[in-house]
Amino acid sequence: MPEDTSVPSDGLTAGYAAVVWNSPGGPADHPTVTILDQTRLPHVVDLVVARSWKTVASAIRTMQVRGAPAIGIAAAMGVALAAHEAPDDTSQFHAFVEDACADFATTRPTAVNLFWAIDRMRRCLSALRAHRAGTVECRRVVEAEALSISCEDEASCHAIGTHGMSLFSAGDGVLTHCNAGALATGAWGTALAPIFLSHRAGVGLHVFVDETRPFLQGARLTAWELMEAGIDCTLITDNMAAHFMGSGAIQKVIVGADRIAANGDVANKIGTYGVAIIAREHGNPVYVAAPTSTVDLSLASGREIPIEMRDPAEVTTFRGQPVAPTGMHALHPAFDVTPAKYVTAIITEVGVHYPPFGPALASAVASTRSG
Ligand code: MRU
C-alpha cells in the first residue's frame, strides 16, 4: 500500500487533496491525518495536521473539510486514527473506537456518505472482533479499510468524469453550484470531474460558477480549483443564473449531491433547487453527478432527507462583518431537495442514468455493493 494513497495521482489535480493519511515509519509511530483547511481557501493554503480523531471530527463540524465524499473519507480516516489512539486491551479498544464512530455520526446530518463510510468501518471492526483479532491487526486492517474508501472514491470520481464527458460539447456554457471538485472528494470531484476530463481532452467548456451564499463554496473553492486547472470560468452571484440562462450563455447545469433518495430526489447545497427550476424553464438539462455511496435507497423520497440547519450568523454576517441589523432573525438551511422531475440524468461511477430513476439507481447500487 503506498504511503499517501489519497493524494490525487493525476497531473491535473496533483498538488492538493482534501484529506490525506500519513503513516510515518514503523508500527510504533503514530499516524496523522492532514486536512487542507477549506475555511481559509483561496487566499491562505493551510493544513490541519490531526493526531487525534477528535481533531478530524472537529474539522468536519467546522467545515475545514466538507463535500459529501470527502466528509466520508475524513470520518473513515478519523476512525482509523481512533484505532491507533485506543487502548491495547481488545474490549477497551473496541469500546473506544465505537465511541469515535458514534461521535462522527453526529458531525453533519445530510451527506449520507458520512454514514455509509462509518457503517463500512463498523462492519470491518465487527468482523475483526468476531475473529478475535488482536489490536495490532485491528489497527492495520482498519487503516487499510479507510485508505480503500479513499482510493475507491478517487476511482469512482474518475469514472463519473469519463461517463459525464459524453454529455458536454466544445463551447458549452455550463453552470455549477457549490463545490463538487477534488476538494469535496478523494480526487477529481463529481460535478467537476467531467469538466476536468473534458479540459484534458481539449474540449473547451466555459464554466459559470455560482458564488453559493452564504459559505461561498463556489467563489472560494470551485473558482480556485478551476483556475488552478486553467479552465475558462466566470464567477456569478446566485441570483444571476436566470439572467444568463435567458441570454443563452448557460445551456447546461451540473451539480453534485449530498444524498439521493431511491426515487431520484436530490439533496444538494441550498440554491440547487432554484437553479434546477430555472433550467427547466429554459429547456436546459440538469445533470447530477455522485458516486453510488451518495444514493440512499432506504429513503423513498427526498422528503425524508434530514436537512442540516446551520448557524444563522452565517447569513447575517459576511466573514465576520454584520450585513443585517443587529438582532435580525435569519434561517440557514444548508441544503435543499430538488425533486427528481427536474433532474435530466444522474451520473454515477456505473454510468449515466435517466428517468425513471427508481430502477436505474437500484441496479446501479446493486452492481457496486454485491457481496
Ligand atoms: O456544506 P458542504 O460544503 O459540505 O456542501 C457540499 C455540497 O453541497 C456539494 O455539492 C456535495 O457535497 C457534493 S460534493 C462532491
mmCIF file of C-alpha atoms and ligand atoms in Angstrom:
data_model
loop_
_atom_site.group_PDB
_atom_site.id
_atom_site.type_symbol
_atom_site.label_atom_id
_atom_site.label_comp_id
_atom_site.label_asym_id
_atom_site.label_seq_id
_atom_site.Cartn_x
_atom_site.Cartn_y
_atom_site.Cartn_z
ATOM 1 C CA MET A 1 0.000 0.000 0.000
ATOM 2 C CA PRO A 2 1.569 3.356 -0.987
ATOM 3 C CA GLU A 3 2.026 5.832 1.846
ATOM 4 C CA ASP A 4 -0.357 8.598 0.764
ATOM 5 C CA THR A 5 -2.970 6.816 -1.282
ATOM 6 C CA SER A 6 -5.423 9.697 -1.147
ATOM 7 C CA VAL A 7 -3.148 12.149 -2.949
ATOM 8 C CA PRO A 8 -4.522 12.534 -6.465
ATOM 9 C CA SER A 9 -2.186 10.730 -8.820
ATOM 10 C CA ASP A 10 -3.113 12.627 -11.964
ATOM 11 C CA GLY A 11 -1.176 15.704 -13.003
ATOM 12 C CA LEU A 12 -4.319 17.791 -13.385
ATOM 13 C CA THR A 13 -5.262 17.743 -9.720
ATOM 14 C CA ALA A 14 -1.876 16.926 -8.176
ATOM 15 C CA GLY A 15 -0.768 19.440 -5.603
ATOM 16 C CA TYR A 16 -3.772 19.409 -3.312
ATOM 17 C CA ALA A 17 -6.034 16.871 -1.689
ATOM 18 C CA ALA A 18 -8.826 17.423 0.816
ATOM 19 C CA VAL A 19 -7.649 14.786 3.258
ATOM 20 C CA VAL A 20 -4.545 12.587 3.392
ATOM 21 C CA TRP A 21 -3.485 9.724 5.674
ATOM 22 C CA ASN A 22 0.167 9.784 6.748
ATOM 23 C CA SER A 23 1.813 6.655 8.144
ATOM 24 C CA PRO A 24 5.356 7.558 9.055
ATOM 25 C CA GLY A 25 7.960 4.882 9.779
ATOM 26 C CA GLY A 26 7.292 1.698 11.707
ATOM 27 C CA PRO A 27 4.299 0.374 13.633
ATOM 28 C CA ALA A 28 5.256 2.256 16.825
ATOM 29 C CA ASP A 29 4.926 5.641 15.073
ATOM 30 C CA HIS A 30 1.639 7.435 15.421
ATOM 31 C CA PRO A 31 -0.065 8.244 12.079
ATOM 32 C CA THR A 32 -1.694 11.584 11.301
ATOM 33 C CA VAL A 33 -4.466 12.849 9.036
ATOM 34 C CA THR A 34 -3.725 16.014 7.103
ATOM 35 C CA ILE A 35 -6.700 18.170 6.133
ATOM 36 C CA LEU A 36 -6.488 21.090 3.730
ATOM 37 C CA ASP A 37 -8.345 23.812 5.654
ATOM 38 C CA GLN A 38 -11.139 24.815 3.260
ATOM 39 C CA THR A 39 -12.337 27.627 5.501
ATOM 40 C CA ARG A 40 -9.161 29.567 4.649
ATOM 41 C CA LEU A 41 -9.010 28.990 0.882
ATOM 42 C CA PRO A 42 -8.454 30.533 -1.604
ATOM 43 C CA HIS A 43 -6.071 33.092 -0.171
ATOM 44 C CA VAL A 44 -4.483 31.038 2.580
ATOM 45 C CA VAL A 45 -3.403 27.458 1.950
ATOM 46 C CA ASP A 46 -3.218 25.993 5.442
ATOM 47 C CA LEU A 47 -3.147 22.414 6.692
ATOM 48 C CA VAL A 48 -4.673 20.896 9.814
ATOM 49 C CA VAL A 49 -2.467 18.025 10.973
ATOM 50 C CA ALA A 50 -4.672 15.803 13.145
ATOM 51 C CA ARG A 51 -3.018 13.393 15.596
ATOM 52 C CA SER A 52 -6.355 12.645 17.276
ATOM 53 C CA TRP A 53 -9.705 11.549 15.836
ATOM 54 C CA LYS A 54 -11.288 14.415 17.789
ATOM 55 C CA THR A 55 -9.445 16.942 15.633
ATOM 56 C CA VAL A 56 -10.826 15.248 12.496
ATOM 57 C CA ALA A 57 -14.380 15.313 13.914
ATOM 58 C CA SER A 58 -13.993 18.996 14.698
ATOM 59 C CA ALA A 59 -12.672 19.673 11.165
ATOM 60 C CA ILE A 60 -15.853 18.104 9.731
ATOM 61 C CA ARG A 61 -18.116 20.103 12.086
ATOM 62 C CA THR A 62 -16.420 23.395 11.262
ATOM 63 C CA MET A 63 -16.272 22.600 7.516
ATOM 64 C CA GLN A 64 -12.481 22.675 7.296
ATOM 65 C CA VAL A 65 -13.227 19.548 5.293
ATOM 66 C CA ARG A 66 -16.590 19.443 3.535
ATOM 67 C CA GLY A 67 -18.298 17.940 0.498
ATOM 68 C CA ALA A 68 -20.133 14.617 0.829
ATOM 69 C CA PRO A 69 -17.465 12.095 -0.271
ATOM 70 C CA ALA A 70 -14.624 13.992 1.459
ATOM 71 C CA ILE A 71 -16.588 14.014 4.727
ATOM 72 C CA GLY A 72 -16.959 10.209 4.464
ATOM 73 C CA ILE A 73 -13.251 9.758 3.741
ATOM 74 C CA ALA A 74 -12.259 12.065 6.613
ATOM 75 C CA ALA A 75 -14.521 10.183 9.038
ATOM 76 C CA ALA A 76 -13.116 6.817 7.917
ATOM 77 C CA MET A 77 -9.571 8.091 8.433
ATOM 78 C CA GLY A 78 -10.639 9.573 11.781
ATOM 79 C CA VAL A 79 -11.929 6.159 12.872
ATOM 80 C CA ALA A 80 -8.588 4.633 11.807
ATOM 81 C CA LEU A 81 -6.808 7.299 13.855
ATOM 82 C CA ALA A 82 -9.021 6.375 16.835
ATOM 83 C CA ALA A 83 -7.867 2.761 16.405
ATOM 84 C CA HIS A 84 -4.289 3.977 16.846
ATOM 85 C CA GLU A 85 -5.242 6.009 19.938
ATOM 86 C CA ALA A 86 -7.292 3.213 21.522
ATOM 87 C CA PRO A 87 -6.031 1.108 24.463
ATOM 88 C CA ASP A 88 -4.346 -2.237 23.722
ATOM 89 C CA ASP A 89 -6.870 -4.267 25.683
ATOM 90 C CA THR A 90 -9.246 -5.633 22.987
ATOM 91 C CA SER A 91 -12.576 -4.903 24.623
ATOM 92 C CA GLN A 92 -11.487 -1.402 25.647
ATOM 93 C CA PHE A 93 -10.134 -0.975 22.112
ATOM 94 C CA HIS A 94 -13.499 -1.751 20.526
ATOM 95 C CA ALA A 95 -15.406 0.445 23.000
ATOM 96 C CA PHE A 96 -13.046 3.364 22.328
ATOM 97 C CA VAL A 97 -13.341 3.092 18.540
ATOM 98 C CA GLU A 98 -17.126 2.689 18.720
ATOM 99 C CA ASP A 99 -17.333 5.913 20.752
ATOM 100 C CA ALA A 100 -15.426 7.641 17.960
ATOM 101 C CA CYS A 101 -17.780 6.157 15.310
ATOM 102 C CA ALA A 102 -20.795 7.378 17.307
ATOM 103 C CA ASP A 103 -19.349 10.876 17.563
ATOM 104 C CA PHE A 104 -18.502 11.065 13.841
ATOM 105 C CA ALA A 105 -22.144 10.207 13.123
ATOM 106 C CA THR A 106 -23.178 13.460 14.846
ATOM 107 C CA THR A 107 -20.857 15.757 12.893
ATOM 108 C CA ARG A 108 -23.128 16.609 9.937
ATOM 109 C CA PRO A 109 -26.571 15.173 9.136
ATOM 110 C CA THR A 110 -27.252 15.460 5.393
ATOM 111 C CA ALA A 111 -24.402 13.883 3.420
ATOM 112 C CA VAL A 112 -25.111 10.149 3.506
ATOM 113 C CA ASN A 113 -21.518 9.329 2.515
ATOM 114 C CA LEU A 114 -20.596 10.059 6.143
ATOM 115 C CA PHE A 115 -22.920 7.327 7.463
ATOM 116 C CA TRP A 116 -22.005 4.998 4.597
ATOM 117 C CA ALA A 117 -18.293 5.291 5.492
ATOM 118 C CA ILE A 118 -18.917 4.887 9.250
ATOM 119 C CA ASP A 119 -21.019 1.771 8.542
ATOM 120 C CA ARG A 120 -18.210 0.328 6.478
ATOM 121 C CA MET A 121 -15.706 0.952 9.271
ATOM 122 C CA ARG A 122 -18.092 -0.585 11.827
ATOM 123 C CA ARG A 123 -18.605 -3.691 9.675
ATOM 124 C CA CYS A 124 -14.848 -4.054 9.357
ATOM 125 C CA LEU A 125 -14.416 -3.729 13.146
ATOM 126 C CA SER A 126 -17.157 -6.268 13.916
ATOM 127 C CA ALA A 127 -15.567 -8.792 11.551
ATOM 128 C CA LEU A 128 -12.234 -8.294 13.348
ATOM 129 C CA ARG A 129 -13.930 -8.707 16.710
ATOM 130 C CA ALA A 130 -15.686 -11.878 15.539
ATOM 131 C CA HIS A 131 -12.302 -13.296 14.512
ATOM 132 C CA ARG A 132 -10.776 -12.265 17.870
ATOM 133 C CA ALA A 133 -8.133 -10.225 16.044
ATOM 134 C CA GLY A 134 -5.542 -8.541 18.265
ATOM 135 C CA THR A 135 -5.267 -4.760 18.374
ATOM 136 C CA VAL A 136 -2.158 -4.650 16.174
ATOM 137 C CA GLU A 137 -4.031 -6.459 13.416
ATOM 138 C CA CYS A 138 -7.159 -4.351 14.027
ATOM 139 C CA ARG A 139 -5.187 -1.137 13.535
ATOM 140 C CA ARG A 140 -3.627 -2.408 10.323
ATOM 141 C CA VAL A 141 -6.933 -3.645 8.834
ATOM 142 C CA VAL A 142 -8.962 -0.580 9.864
ATOM 143 C CA GLU A 143 -6.323 1.728 8.381
ATOM 144 C CA ALA A 144 -6.388 -0.278 5.119
ATOM 145 C CA GLU A 145 -10.188 -0.007 5.015
ATOM 146 C CA ALA A 146 -10.048 3.789 5.372
ATOM 147 C CA LEU A 147 -7.474 4.012 2.592
ATOM 148 C CA SER A 148 -9.631 1.766 0.387
ATOM 149 C CA ILE A 149 -12.598 4.106 0.879
ATOM 150 C CA SER A 150 -10.427 6.993 -0.280
ATOM 151 C CA CYS A 151 -8.952 5.111 -3.265
ATOM 152 C CA GLU A 152 -12.344 3.801 -4.339
ATOM 153 C CA ASP A 153 -13.777 7.312 -4.242
ATOM 154 C CA GLU A 154 -10.957 8.563 -6.437
ATOM 155 C CA ALA A 155 -11.670 5.758 -8.950
ATOM 156 C CA SER A 156 -15.438 6.428 -8.800
ATOM 157 C CA CYS A 157 -14.936 10.123 -9.454
ATOM 158 C CA HIS A 158 -12.689 9.387 -12.421
ATOM 159 C CA ALA A 159 -15.351 7.040 -13.803
ATOM 160 C CA ILE A 160 -18.024 9.736 -13.270
ATOM 161 C CA GLY A 161 -15.809 12.091 -15.257
ATOM 162 C CA THR A 162 -15.444 9.608 -18.090
ATOM 163 C CA HIS A 163 -19.186 8.889 -18.293
ATOM 164 C CA GLY A 164 -20.131 12.542 -17.843
ATOM 165 C CA MET A 165 -17.843 13.840 -20.603
ATOM 166 C CA SER A 166 -20.203 12.454 -23.226
ATOM 167 C CA LEU A 167 -22.858 14.964 -22.114
ATOM 168 C CA PHE A 168 -20.780 18.047 -22.974
ATOM 169 C CA SER A 169 -19.583 19.573 -26.261
ATOM 170 C CA ALA A 170 -16.990 22.199 -27.064
ATOM 171 C CA GLY A 171 -18.317 25.697 -26.464
ATOM 172 C CA ASP A 172 -20.970 24.709 -23.903
ATOM 173 C CA GLY A 173 -21.717 27.234 -21.159
ATOM 174 C CA VAL A 174 -22.057 25.117 -18.010
ATOM 175 C CA LEU A 175 -23.345 26.299 -14.629
ATOM 176 C CA THR A 176 -22.262 24.620 -11.410
ATOM 177 C CA HIS A 177 -23.406 25.352 -7.854
ATOM 178 C CA CYS A 178 -21.382 24.894 -4.656
ATOM 179 C CA ASN A 179 -18.130 22.906 -4.850
ATOM 180 C CA ALA A 180 -18.133 19.343 -6.114
ATOM 181 C CA GLY A 181 -14.482 19.200 -7.136
ATOM 182 C CA ALA A 182 -11.367 17.426 -5.886
ATOM 183 C CA LEU A 183 -11.687 19.341 -2.616
ATOM 184 C CA ALA A 184 -15.019 17.628 -1.954
ATOM 185 C CA THR A 185 -13.894 14.088 -2.809
ATOM 186 C CA GLY A 186 -10.922 11.683 -2.883
ATOM 187 C CA ALA A 187 -9.842 13.333 -6.153
ATOM 188 C CA TRP A 188 -11.314 14.707 -9.409
ATOM 189 C CA GLY A 189 -14.641 15.689 -7.910
ATOM 190 C CA THR A 190 -18.089 14.629 -9.014
ATOM 191 C CA ALA A 191 -19.677 17.546 -10.913
ATOM 192 C CA LEU A 192 -16.226 18.897 -11.812
ATOM 193 C CA ALA A 193 -14.806 15.545 -12.973
ATOM 194 C CA PRO A 194 -16.414 15.688 -16.462
ATOM 195 C CA ILE A 195 -15.240 19.310 -16.709
ATOM 196 C CA PHE A 196 -11.645 18.429 -15.737
ATOM 197 C CA LEU A 197 -11.577 15.471 -18.139
ATOM 198 C CA SER A 198 -13.175 17.472 -20.986
ATOM 199 C CA HIS A 199 -10.491 20.114 -20.495
ATOM 200 C CA ARG A 200 -7.784 17.466 -20.582
ATOM 201 C CA ALA A 201 -9.272 16.080 -23.801
ATOM 202 C CA GLY A 202 -9.154 19.557 -25.360
ATOM 203 C CA VAL A 203 -12.940 20.089 -25.240
ATOM 204 C CA GLY A 204 -13.264 23.748 -24.258
ATOM 205 C CA LEU A 205 -16.218 24.438 -21.940
ATOM 206 C CA HIS A 206 -16.990 27.738 -20.264
ATOM 207 C CA VAL A 207 -17.927 27.184 -16.632
ATOM 208 C CA PHE A 208 -20.201 29.613 -14.777
ATOM 209 C CA VAL A 209 -19.586 29.341 -11.033
ATOM 210 C CA ASP A 210 -22.389 30.285 -8.634
ATOM 211 C CA GLU A 211 -20.796 32.006 -5.647
ATOM 212 C CA THR A 212 -23.013 29.872 -3.349
ATOM 213 C CA ARG A 213 -24.046 32.066 -0.449
ATOM 214 C CA PRO A 214 -23.611 32.028 2.455
ATOM 215 C CA PHE A 215 -20.495 29.836 2.756
ATOM 216 C CA LEU A 216 -19.173 30.763 -0.711
ATOM 217 C CA GLN A 217 -18.016 27.297 -1.732
ATOM 218 C CA GLY A 218 -18.358 28.401 -5.375
ATOM 219 C CA ALA A 219 -16.455 31.678 -5.134
ATOM 220 C CA ARG A 220 -13.766 30.371 -2.799
ATOM 221 C CA LEU A 221 -13.329 26.717 -3.776
ATOM 222 C CA THR A 222 -14.758 25.914 -7.227
ATOM 223 C CA ALA A 223 -13.295 29.082 -8.710
ATOM 224 C CA TRP A 224 -9.926 28.207 -7.143
ATOM 225 C CA GLU A 225 -9.956 24.635 -8.441
ATOM 226 C CA LEU A 226 -10.955 25.659 -11.978
ATOM 227 C CA MET A 227 -8.353 28.408 -12.120
ATOM 228 C CA GLU A 228 -5.660 26.035 -10.794
ATOM 229 C CA ALA A 229 -6.546 23.697 -13.677
ATOM 230 C CA GLY A 230 -6.522 26.526 -16.236
ATOM 231 C CA ILE A 231 -10.215 26.128 -17.112
ATOM 232 C CA ASP A 232 -12.173 29.001 -18.613
ATOM 233 C CA CYS A 233 -14.609 30.172 -15.912
ATOM 234 C CA THR A 234 -16.722 33.111 -14.751
ATOM 235 C CA LEU A 235 -17.982 33.794 -11.235
ATOM 236 C CA ILE A 236 -21.611 34.913 -10.862
ATOM 237 C CA THR A 237 -23.767 35.628 -7.827
ATOM 238 C CA ASP A 238 -26.520 33.116 -7.112
ATOM 239 C CA ASN A 239 -29.248 35.456 -8.337
ATOM 240 C CA MET A 240 -27.737 35.781 -11.848
ATOM 241 C CA ALA A 241 -28.482 32.250 -13.097
ATOM 242 C CA ALA A 242 -31.838 33.133 -14.702
ATOM 243 C CA HIS A 243 -30.290 36.130 -16.450
ATOM 244 C CA PHE A 244 -27.504 34.073 -18.015
ATOM 245 C CA MET A 245 -29.810 31.203 -18.971
ATOM 246 C CA GLY A 246 -32.186 33.738 -20.511
ATOM 247 C CA SER A 247 -29.384 35.271 -22.547
ATOM 248 C CA GLY A 248 -28.279 31.839 -23.748
ATOM 249 C CA ALA A 249 -24.820 31.998 -22.160
ATOM 250 C CA ILE A 250 -25.578 28.991 -19.930
ATOM 251 C CA GLN A 251 -27.002 25.901 -21.666
ATOM 252 C CA LYS A 252 -26.284 23.108 -19.188
ATOM 253 C CA VAL A 253 -26.166 22.619 -15.417
ATOM 254 C CA ILE A 254 -24.099 20.095 -13.465
ATOM 255 C CA VAL A 255 -24.084 19.745 -9.680
ATOM 256 C CA GLY A 256 -23.036 17.200 -7.065
ATOM 257 C CA ALA A 257 -25.248 15.690 -4.374
ATOM 258 C CA ASP A 258 -25.193 15.040 -0.649
ATOM 259 C CA ARG A 259 -27.893 12.416 -0.677
ATOM 260 C CA ILE A 260 -30.056 10.952 -3.436
ATOM 261 C CA ALA A 261 -33.282 9.231 -2.374
ATOM 262 C CA ALA A 262 -34.473 5.994 -4.001
ATOM 263 C CA ASN A 263 -36.808 7.923 -6.333
ATOM 264 C CA GLY A 264 -34.041 10.248 -7.600
ATOM 265 C CA ASP A 265 -34.832 13.315 -5.450
ATOM 266 C CA VAL A 266 -31.520 15.094 -4.831
ATOM 267 C CA ALA A 267 -30.330 16.895 -1.701
ATOM 268 C CA ASN A 268 -27.535 19.315 -2.549
ATOM 269 C CA LYS A 269 -26.313 22.741 -1.462
ATOM 270 C CA ILE A 270 -29.038 25.284 -0.756
ATOM 271 C CA GLY A 271 -29.949 27.015 -4.020
ATOM 272 C CA THR A 272 -29.695 23.929 -6.227
ATOM 273 C CA TYR A 273 -33.495 23.542 -6.363
ATOM 274 C CA GLY A 274 -33.915 27.093 -7.653
ATOM 275 C CA VAL A 275 -31.229 26.571 -10.294
ATOM 276 C CA ALA A 276 -32.990 23.386 -11.455
ATOM 277 C CA ILE A 277 -36.349 25.176 -11.811
ATOM 278 C CA ILE A 278 -34.730 27.979 -13.812
ATOM 279 C CA ALA A 279 -33.000 25.407 -16.034
ATOM 280 C CA ARG A 280 -36.306 23.627 -16.699
ATOM 281 C CA GLU A 281 -37.955 26.928 -17.685
ATOM 282 C CA HIS A 282 -35.175 27.484 -20.248
ATOM 283 C CA GLY A 283 -35.131 23.879 -21.539
ATOM 284 C CA ASN A 284 -31.608 23.311 -20.188
ATOM 285 C CA PRO A 285 -30.545 19.889 -18.884
ATOM 286 C CA VAL A 286 -29.669 19.426 -15.204
ATOM 287 C CA TYR A 287 -27.082 16.726 -14.534
ATOM 288 C CA VAL A 288 -26.354 15.417 -11.038
ATOM 289 C CA ALA A 289 -23.006 13.693 -10.542
ATOM 290 C CA ALA A 290 -22.430 11.486 -7.496
ATOM 291 C CA PRO A 291 -20.913 8.133 -6.572
ATOM 292 C CA THR A 292 -23.323 5.352 -5.590
ATOM 293 C CA SER A 293 -22.208 5.909 -1.972
ATOM 294 C CA THR A 294 -24.387 9.057 -2.141
ATOM 295 C CA VAL A 295 -27.519 7.063 -3.027
ATOM 296 C CA ASP A 296 -29.693 6.239 -0.005
ATOM 297 C CA LEU A 297 -32.112 3.525 -1.061
ATOM 298 C CA SER A 298 -33.537 3.414 2.477
ATOM 299 C CA LEU A 299 -35.329 6.721 1.831
ATOM 300 C CA ALA A 300 -38.251 6.537 -0.578
ATOM 301 C CA SER A 301 -38.208 10.243 -1.404
ATOM 302 C CA GLY A 302 -36.341 13.459 -0.710
ATOM 303 C CA ARG A 303 -38.939 14.459 1.899
ATOM 304 C CA GLU A 304 -37.202 12.056 4.294
ATOM 305 C CA ILE A 305 -33.720 13.551 3.857
ATOM 306 C CA PRO A 306 -32.567 15.396 7.008
ATOM 307 C CA ILE A 307 -31.608 18.959 6.157
ATOM 308 C CA GLU A 308 -28.812 20.499 8.190
ATOM 309 C CA MET A 309 -29.712 23.834 9.771
ATOM 310 C CA ARG A 310 -26.552 25.872 10.278
ATOM 311 C CA ASP A 311 -25.902 28.943 12.391
ATOM 312 C CA PRO A 312 -27.999 31.905 11.101
ATOM 313 C CA ALA A 313 -24.994 34.098 11.899
ATOM 314 C CA GLU A 314 -23.511 32.770 8.634
ATOM 315 C CA VAL A 315 -26.406 34.631 6.898
ATOM 316 C CA THR A 316 -26.448 37.815 8.952
ATOM 317 C CA THR A 317 -22.689 38.272 8.699
ATOM 318 C CA PHE A 318 -20.156 38.073 5.920
ATOM 319 C CA ARG A 319 -16.725 36.839 7.005
ATOM 320 C CA GLY A 320 -17.359 38.145 10.492
ATOM 321 C CA GLN A 321 -18.793 41.525 9.360
ATOM 322 C CA PRO A 322 -22.504 42.158 10.082
ATOM 323 C CA VAL A 323 -24.606 42.678 6.923
ATOM 324 C CA ALA A 324 -28.027 42.837 8.607
ATOM 325 C CA PRO A 325 -29.452 44.855 11.501
ATOM 326 C CA THR A 326 -28.343 43.624 14.918
ATOM 327 C CA GLY A 327 -30.864 41.109 16.265
ATOM 328 C CA MET A 328 -32.268 40.268 12.808
ATOM 329 C CA HIS A 329 -33.910 36.831 12.629
ATOM 330 C CA ALA A 330 -32.435 34.616 9.890
ATOM 331 C CA LEU A 331 -32.595 30.990 8.764
ATOM 332 C CA HIS A 332 -29.856 28.871 7.304
ATOM 333 C CA PRO A 333 -30.845 25.519 5.806
ATOM 334 C CA ALA A 334 -27.550 24.295 4.313
ATOM 335 C CA PHE A 335 -29.223 22.072 1.686
ATOM 336 C CA ASP A 336 -32.408 21.804 -0.339
ATOM 337 C CA VAL A 337 -34.066 18.946 -2.173
ATOM 338 C CA THR A 338 -34.525 19.075 -5.932
ATOM 339 C CA PRO A 339 -37.424 16.815 -6.959
ATOM 340 C CA ALA A 340 -36.391 14.110 -9.416
ATOM 341 C CA LYS A 341 -38.671 15.579 -12.114
ATOM 342 C CA TYR A 342 -36.202 18.451 -12.568
ATOM 343 C CA VAL A 343 -33.186 16.136 -12.978
ATOM 344 C CA THR A 344 -32.297 15.151 -16.539
ATOM 345 C CA ALA A 345 -29.755 12.460 -15.638
ATOM 346 C CA ILE A 346 -27.742 11.175 -12.695
ATOM 347 C CA ILE A 347 -24.132 10.272 -13.410
ATOM 348 C CA THR A 348 -22.554 7.636 -11.148
ATOM 349 C CA GLU A 349 -19.391 5.553 -11.485
ATOM 350 C CA VAL A 350 -21.582 2.928 -13.149
ATOM 351 C CA GLY A 351 -22.860 5.150 -15.982
ATOM 352 C CA VAL A 352 -25.418 7.820 -16.910
ATOM 353 C CA HIS A 353 -28.871 7.069 -15.513
ATOM 354 C CA TYR A 354 -32.097 8.521 -16.935
ATOM 355 C CA PRO A 355 -35.640 8.501 -15.515
ATOM 356 C CA PRO A 356 -37.333 6.542 -14.159
ATOM 357 C CA PHE A 357 -34.579 6.805 -11.546
ATOM 358 C CA GLY A 358 -36.017 4.218 -9.129
ATOM 359 C CA PRO A 359 -34.983 1.099 -11.045
ATOM 360 C CA ALA A 360 -31.854 2.743 -12.505
ATOM 361 C CA LEU A 361 -30.478 3.713 -9.082
ATOM 362 C CA ALA A 362 -31.398 0.377 -7.512
ATOM 363 C CA SER A 363 -29.496 -1.517 -10.174
ATOM 364 C CA ALA A 364 -26.512 0.888 -10.072
ATOM 365 C CA VAL A 365 -26.220 0.422 -6.299
ATOM 366 C CA ALA A 366 -26.688 -3.362 -6.552
ATOM 367 C CA SER A 367 -23.894 -3.587 -9.123
ATOM 368 C CA THR A 368 -21.420 -1.898 -6.764
ATOM 369 C CA ARG A 369 -22.466 -3.433 -3.454
ATOM 370 C CA SER A 370 -22.822 -7.113 -4.428
ATOM 371 C CA GLY A 371 -21.330 -9.296 -1.699
HETATM 372 O O1 MRU B 1 -21.912 22.125 3.008
HETATM 373 P P1 MRU B 1 -20.964 21.480 2.056
HETATM 374 O O2 MRU B 1 -19.927 22.390 1.514
HETATM 375 O O3 MRU B 1 -20.377 20.194 2.632
HETATM 376 O O4 MRU B 1 -21.894 21.049 0.853
HETATM 377 C C1 MRU B 1 -21.323 20.412 -0.257
HETATM 378 C C2 MRU B 1 -22.266 20.201 -1.373
HETATM 379 O O5 MRU B 1 -23.427 20.532 -1.313
HETATM 380 C C3 MRU B 1 -21.723 19.505 -2.576
HETATM 381 O O6 MRU B 1 -22.368 19.931 -3.735
HETATM 382 C C4 MRU B 1 -21.947 17.999 -2.424
HETATM 383 O O7 MRU B 1 -21.451 17.556 -1.190
HETATM 384 C C5 MRU B 1 -21.326 17.227 -3.495
HETATM 385 S S1 MRU B 1 -19.582 17.138 -3.280
HETATM 386 C C6 MRU B 1 -18.908 16.130 -4.432
#
